[in-house]
Structures are given as structure tokens and as C-alpha cells.
PDB file of C-alpha atoms in Angstrom:
ATOM      1  CA  GLN S   1      45.588 111.168 153.133  1.00  0.00           C
ATOM      2  CA  GLU S   2      44.528 107.934 151.457  1.00  0.00           C
ATOM      3  CA  LEU S   3      45.477 107.624 147.825  1.00  0.00           C
ATOM      4  CA  SER S   4      42.992 106.018 145.429  1.00  0.00           C
ATOM      5  CA  LEU S   5      45.633 104.818 143.013  1.00  0.00           C
ATOM      6  CA  VAL S   6      46.701 101.380 141.770  1.00  0.00           C
ATOM      7  CA  ASN S   7      50.435 100.827 142.207  1.00  0.00           C
ATOM      8  CA  ASP S   8      50.680  98.041 139.607  1.00  0.00           C
ATOM      9  CA  MET S   9      49.257 100.192 136.812  1.00  0.00           C
ATOM     10  CA  SER S  10      50.988 102.934 134.850  1.00  0.00           C
ATOM     11  CA  VAL S  11      50.660 106.588 135.785  1.00  0.00           C
ATOM     12  CA  ALA S  12      48.484 107.222 132.700  1.00  0.00           C
ATOM     13  CA  GLU S  13      46.257 104.232 133.472  1.00  0.00           C
ATOM     14  CA  ASN S  14      45.739 105.615 136.972  1.00  0.00           C
ATOM     15  CA  LEU S  15      44.889 109.069 135.690  1.00  0.00           C
ATOM     16  CA  PHE S  16      42.261 107.661 133.336  1.00  0.00           C
ATOM     17  CA  LEU S  17      41.082 104.668 135.360  1.00  0.00           C
ATOM     18  CA  GLY S  18      37.540 103.955 134.196  1.00  0.00           C
ATOM     19  CA  ARG S  19      37.684 106.841 131.683  1.00  0.00           C
ATOM     20  CA  MET S  20      40.356 105.855 129.176  1.00  0.00           C
ATOM     21  CA  PRO S  21      40.127 107.953 125.994  1.00  0.00           C
ATOM     22  CA  THR S  22      38.943 106.085 122.911  1.00  0.00           C
ATOM     23  CA  SER S  23      39.347 106.429 119.184  1.00  0.00           C
ATOM     24  CA  VAL S  24      37.059 104.605 116.759  1.00  0.00           C
ATOM     25  CA  GLY S  25      35.854 102.410 119.622  1.00  0.00           C
ATOM     26  CA  PHE S  26      39.343 101.379 120.801  1.00  0.00           C
ATOM     27  CA  LEU S  27      41.262 102.540 123.850  1.00  0.00           C
ATOM     28  CA  SER S  28      43.750 105.247 122.909  1.00  0.00           C
ATOM     29  CA  ARG S  29      46.858 104.898 125.039  1.00  0.00           C
ATOM     30  CA  ARG S  30      48.584 107.555 122.930  1.00  0.00           C
ATOM     31  CA  GLU S  31      45.886 110.123 123.781  1.00  0.00           C
ATOM     32  CA  ALA S  32      45.935 109.076 127.454  1.00  0.00           C
ATOM     33  CA  GLU S  33      49.711 109.528 127.560  1.00  0.00           C
ATOM     34  CA  ARG S  34      49.522 112.926 125.832  1.00  0.00           C
ATOM     35  CA  ARG S  35      46.869 114.204 128.217  1.00  0.00           C
ATOM     36  CA  SER S  36      48.753 112.666 131.148  1.00  0.00           C
ATOM     37  CA  ARG S  37      51.893 114.606 130.240  1.00  0.00           C
ATOM     38  CA  ASP S  38      49.888 117.848 130.300  1.00  0.00           C
ATOM     39  CA  ALA S  39      48.324 117.074 133.686  1.00  0.00           C
ATOM     40  CA  LEU S  40      51.629 115.897 135.178  1.00  0.00           C
ATOM     41  CA  ALA S  41      53.375 119.074 134.022  1.00  0.00           C
ATOM     42  CA  HIS S  42      50.598 121.071 135.668  1.00  0.00           C
ATOM     43  CA  VAL S  43      51.531 119.617 139.076  1.00  0.00           C
ATOM     44  CA  GLY S  44      55.305 119.829 138.565  1.00  0.00           C
ATOM     45  CA  LEU S  45      55.861 116.242 137.420  1.00  0.00           C
ATOM     46  CA  GLU S  46      56.835 116.971 133.812  1.00  0.00           C
ATOM     47  CA  HIS S  47      59.812 114.617 134.216  1.00  0.00           C
ATOM     48  CA  VAL S  48      57.575 111.605 135.022  1.00  0.00           C
ATOM     49  CA  ASP S  49      56.919 109.198 132.156  1.00  0.00           C
ATOM     50  CA  PRO S  50      53.151 108.434 132.021  1.00  0.00           C
ATOM     51  CA  ARG S  51      54.022 104.842 131.035  1.00  0.00           C
ATOM     52  CA  ARG S  52      55.966 104.327 134.247  1.00  0.00           C
ATOM     53  CA  ARG S  53      54.530 101.980 136.872  1.00  0.00           C
ATOM     54  CA  LEU S  54      52.924 104.158 139.539  1.00  0.00           C
ATOM     55  CA  GLY S  55      54.268 102.061 142.418  1.00  0.00           C
ATOM     56  CA  ASP S  56      57.821 102.899 141.341  1.00  0.00           C
ATOM     57  CA  LEU S  57      57.275 106.570 142.173  1.00  0.00           C
ATOM     58  CA  PRO S  58      58.039 107.936 145.639  1.00  0.00           C
ATOM     59  CA  LEU S  59      55.040 108.730 147.847  1.00  0.00           C
ATOM     60  CA  ASN S  60      55.318 112.496 147.375  1.00  0.00           C
ATOM     61  CA  GLN S  61      55.064 112.079 143.591  1.00  0.00           C
ATOM     62  CA  ARG S  62      52.162 109.618 143.879  1.00  0.00           C
ATOM     63  CA  GLN S  63      50.318 112.219 145.931  1.00  0.00           C
ATOM     64  CA  LEU S  64      50.793 114.783 143.147  1.00  0.00           C
ATOM     65  CA  VAL S  65      49.583 112.177 140.616  1.00  0.00           C
ATOM     66  CA  GLU S  66      46.378 112.043 142.667  1.00  0.00           C
ATOM     67  CA  VAL S  67      45.949 115.804 142.129  1.00  0.00           C
ATOM     68  CA  ALA S  68      46.682 115.376 138.392  1.00  0.00           C
ATOM     69  CA  LYS S  69      43.951 112.717 138.315  1.00  0.00           C
ATOM     70  CA  ALA S  70      41.409 115.310 139.423  1.00  0.00           C
ATOM     71  CA  LEU S  71      42.664 117.667 136.702  1.00  0.00           C
ATOM     72  CA  VAL S  72      42.186 115.199 133.838  1.00  0.00           C
ATOM     73  CA  ARG S  73      38.677 114.490 135.082  1.00  0.00           C
ATOM     74  CA  ASP S  74      37.748 118.189 134.974  1.00  0.00           C
ATOM     75  CA  ALA S  75      36.664 118.114 138.609  1.00  0.00           C
ATOM     76  CA  ARG S  76      34.544 121.067 139.759  1.00  0.00           C
ATOM     77  CA  ILE S  77      35.256 120.444 143.440  1.00  0.00           C
ATOM     78  CA  LEU S  78      38.511 119.072 144.794  1.00  0.00           C
ATOM     79  CA  ILE S  79      38.676 117.774 148.364  1.00  0.00           C
ATOM     80  CA  MET S  80      42.216 117.578 149.719  1.00  0.00           C
ATOM     81  CA  ASP S  81      42.640 115.901 153.091  1.00  0.00           C
ATOM     82  CA  GLU S  82      46.047 116.784 154.553  1.00  0.00           C
ATOM     83  CA  PRO S  83      47.606 116.848 151.049  1.00  0.00           C
ATOM     84  CA  THR S  84      50.973 118.133 152.235  1.00  0.00           C
ATOM     85  CA  ALA S  85      51.536 115.389 154.822  1.00  0.00           C
ATOM     86  CA  ALA S  86      53.893 113.351 152.604  1.00  0.00           C
ATOM     87  CA  LEU S  87      55.284 116.221 150.527  1.00  0.00           C
ATOM     88  CA  GLN S  88      58.680 117.892 150.690  1.00  0.00           C
ATOM     89  CA  SER S  89      58.940 121.700 150.802  1.00  0.00           C
ATOM     90  CA  HIS S  90      59.479 122.003 147.011  1.00  0.00           C
ATOM     91  CA  ASP S  91      56.407 119.851 146.355  1.00  0.00           C
ATOM     92  CA  ILE S  92      54.372 121.837 148.887  1.00  0.00           C
ATOM     93  CA  GLU S  93      55.125 125.128 147.125  1.00  0.00           C
ATOM     94  CA  ASN S  94      54.265 123.451 143.837  1.00  0.00           C
ATOM     95  CA  LEU S  95      50.946 122.232 145.261  1.00  0.00           C
ATOM     96  CA  TYR S  96      50.168 125.708 146.619  1.00  0.00           C
ATOM     97  CA  GLY S  97      50.656 127.110 143.118  1.00  0.00           C
ATOM     98  CA  VAL S  98      48.316 124.497 141.650  1.00  0.00           C
ATOM     99  CA  VAL S  99      45.688 125.217 144.326  1.00  0.00           C
ATOM    100  CA  ARG S 100      45.876 128.964 143.651  1.00  0.00           C
ATOM    101  CA  GLU S 101      45.593 128.442 139.894  1.00  0.00           C
ATOM    102  CA  LEU S 102      42.628 126.085 140.216  1.00  0.00           C
ATOM    103  CA  ARG S 103      40.912 128.455 142.625  1.00  0.00           C
ATOM    104  CA  ALA S 104      41.424 131.327 140.161  1.00  0.00           C
ATOM    105  CA  LYS S 105      39.746 129.188 137.479  1.00  0.00           C
ATOM    106  CA  GLY S 106      36.681 128.779 139.694  1.00  0.00           C
ATOM    107  CA  LEU S 107      37.308 125.282 141.035  1.00  0.00           C
ATOM    108  CA  GLY S 108      35.930 124.736 144.516  1.00  0.00           C
ATOM    109  CA  ILE S 109      38.617 123.431 146.846  1.00  0.00           C
ATOM    110  CA  VAL S 110      38.115 121.973 150.294  1.00  0.00           C
ATOM    111  CA  PHE S 111      41.586 121.950 151.857  1.00  0.00           C
ATOM    112  CA  ILE S 112      41.644 120.056 155.144  1.00  0.00           C
ATOM    113  CA  SER S 113      44.657 120.870 157.278  1.00  0.00           C
ATOM    114  CA  HIS S 114      45.814 121.078 160.865  1.00  0.00           C
ATOM    115  CA  HIS S 115      48.701 123.379 159.869  1.00  0.00           C
ATOM    116  CA  LEU S 116      47.651 126.963 160.473  1.00  0.00           C
ATOM    117  CA  GLU S 117      50.290 128.383 158.109  1.00  0.00           C
ATOM    118  CA  GLU S 118      48.622 126.434 155.263  1.00  0.00           C
ATOM    119  CA  VAL S 119      45.211 127.719 156.268  1.00  0.00           C
ATOM    120  CA  PHE S 120      46.326 131.357 156.271  1.00  0.00           C
ATOM    121  CA  GLU S 121      48.328 130.827 153.048  1.00  0.00           C
ATOM    122  CA  LEU S 122      45.515 129.325 150.960  1.00  0.00           C
ATOM    123  CA  ALA S 123      42.066 129.732 152.457  1.00  0.00           C
ATOM    124  CA  ASP S 124      39.377 132.202 151.477  1.00  0.00           C
ATOM    125  CA  SER S 125      37.243 131.067 154.387  1.00  0.00           C
ATOM    126  CA  VAL S 126      37.672 128.667 157.293  1.00  0.00           C
ATOM    127  CA  THR S 127      35.282 126.264 158.941  1.00  0.00           C
ATOM    128  CA  VAL S 128      36.382 124.813 162.256  1.00  0.00           C
ATOM    129  CA  MET S 129      34.948 121.384 162.992  1.00  0.00           C
ATOM    130  CA  ARG S 130      35.164 119.213 166.064  1.00  0.00           C
ATOM    131  CA  ASP S 131      33.778 115.692 166.358  1.00  0.00           C
ATOM    132  CA  GLY S 132      31.998 116.101 163.004  1.00  0.00           C
ATOM    133  CA  ARG S 133      30.200 119.280 164.068  1.00  0.00           C
ATOM    134  CA  VAL S 134      30.704 122.782 162.720  1.00  0.00           C
ATOM    135  CA  ILE S 135      31.991 125.060 165.461  1.00  0.00           C
ATOM    136  CA  GLU S 136      32.313 128.230 163.402  1.00  0.00           C
ATOM    137  CA  SER S 137      32.755 129.371 159.823  1.00  0.00           C
ATOM    138  CA  ARG S 138      33.901 132.777 158.541  1.00  0.00           C
ATOM    139  CA  PRO S 139      36.203 134.443 155.979  1.00  0.00           C
ATOM    140  CA  ILE S 140      39.918 133.956 156.672  1.00  0.00           C
ATOM    141  CA  GLY S 141      40.413 137.692 157.207  1.00  0.00           C
ATOM    142  CA  ASN S 142      38.079 137.507 160.195  1.00  0.00           C
ATOM    143  CA  TRP S 143      40.220 134.944 162.027  1.00  0.00           C
ATOM    144  CA  THR S 144      43.354 135.349 164.076  1.00  0.00           C
ATOM    145  CA  GLU S 145      45.689 132.454 164.698  1.00  0.00           C
ATOM    146  CA  ARG S 146      44.720 132.500 168.366  1.00  0.00           C
ATOM    147  CA  GLU S 147      41.005 132.343 167.528  1.00  0.00           C
ATOM    148  CA  LEU S 148      41.556 129.322 165.306  1.00  0.00           C
ATOM    149  CA  VAL S 149      43.485 127.519 168.014  1.00  0.00           C
ATOM    150  CA  VAL S 150      40.839 128.015 170.679  1.00  0.00           C
ATOM    151  CA  ALA S 151      37.780 127.596 168.456  1.00  0.00           C
TER     152      ALA S 151
END
């Protein structure tokens, strides 16, 4: 829900914040921009210029930049807290595709959502929590919508 991005920096600078690629001891903006284009295309933002100021992008695109940031960092686990909250339907389908692809590549994904259709669409297993305590955890196929609501 909370983005960890800097609006006054470029998209590429945000993607590589603290990890800018170097060449012969110097920062390599060209390499950062090239790798940014790849990551942006992966989340459906191939039309976004990596040199563009992040704050000039609409919120739904900034949220997808946050996902691209995890991709360029080769994250092994991705925690997404209500990632579809600010996304439009096209962006949501795009995000679902990215989540499925990352899952297929072995990335661990914690997808926090209150929307049951998202849970049944994406989850392998579900853990219901209340007040910071685990109520129940089981594979998605062992849940009904009703059981999730009352759990």
C-alpha cells in the first residue's frame, strides 16, 4: 500500500536506488536505463521512459514501478500488500500475469488482499490472520468462499 519510491528522482534511479550499476568505478546510467526498460516492459510499462521523473507518473504506474524495482533486485520473496488497490482493471490483469510468471520461476510471493476473487485467482495457499494472529492456513483448494469469510 505504501510505495517506497522517491518522486523527484527518475524511474531508473528509483529502480536502482542504492544499487546503481557501475562501469570502471563510475555509475552507469546507460546500463541502469537499459535494465530499467527490460523490467518496465515486464510489468507492462514498456512505454515509460526510464529517464522520466517518477512523480510525473500516475499512481497506478508508480505502483507497477515498485514491482519492477523488486525484479531488478532479483528478489527471492516479494511481499505485496493490497497491490491492486490503486490499479485499473487493465493494470490488475497485467499484475496477475507478472505474479503468475514470477511464481512459475520459483519466486515466493506473499499477496495480501481482502478481495476474495484475487485470493482464489492467484493463491496456492491461504493464511487467514486476525489481529496479528494466524487463524488458519491451508491450500486454496481446501477453502470455500464461505469458509474464508467466516474464518
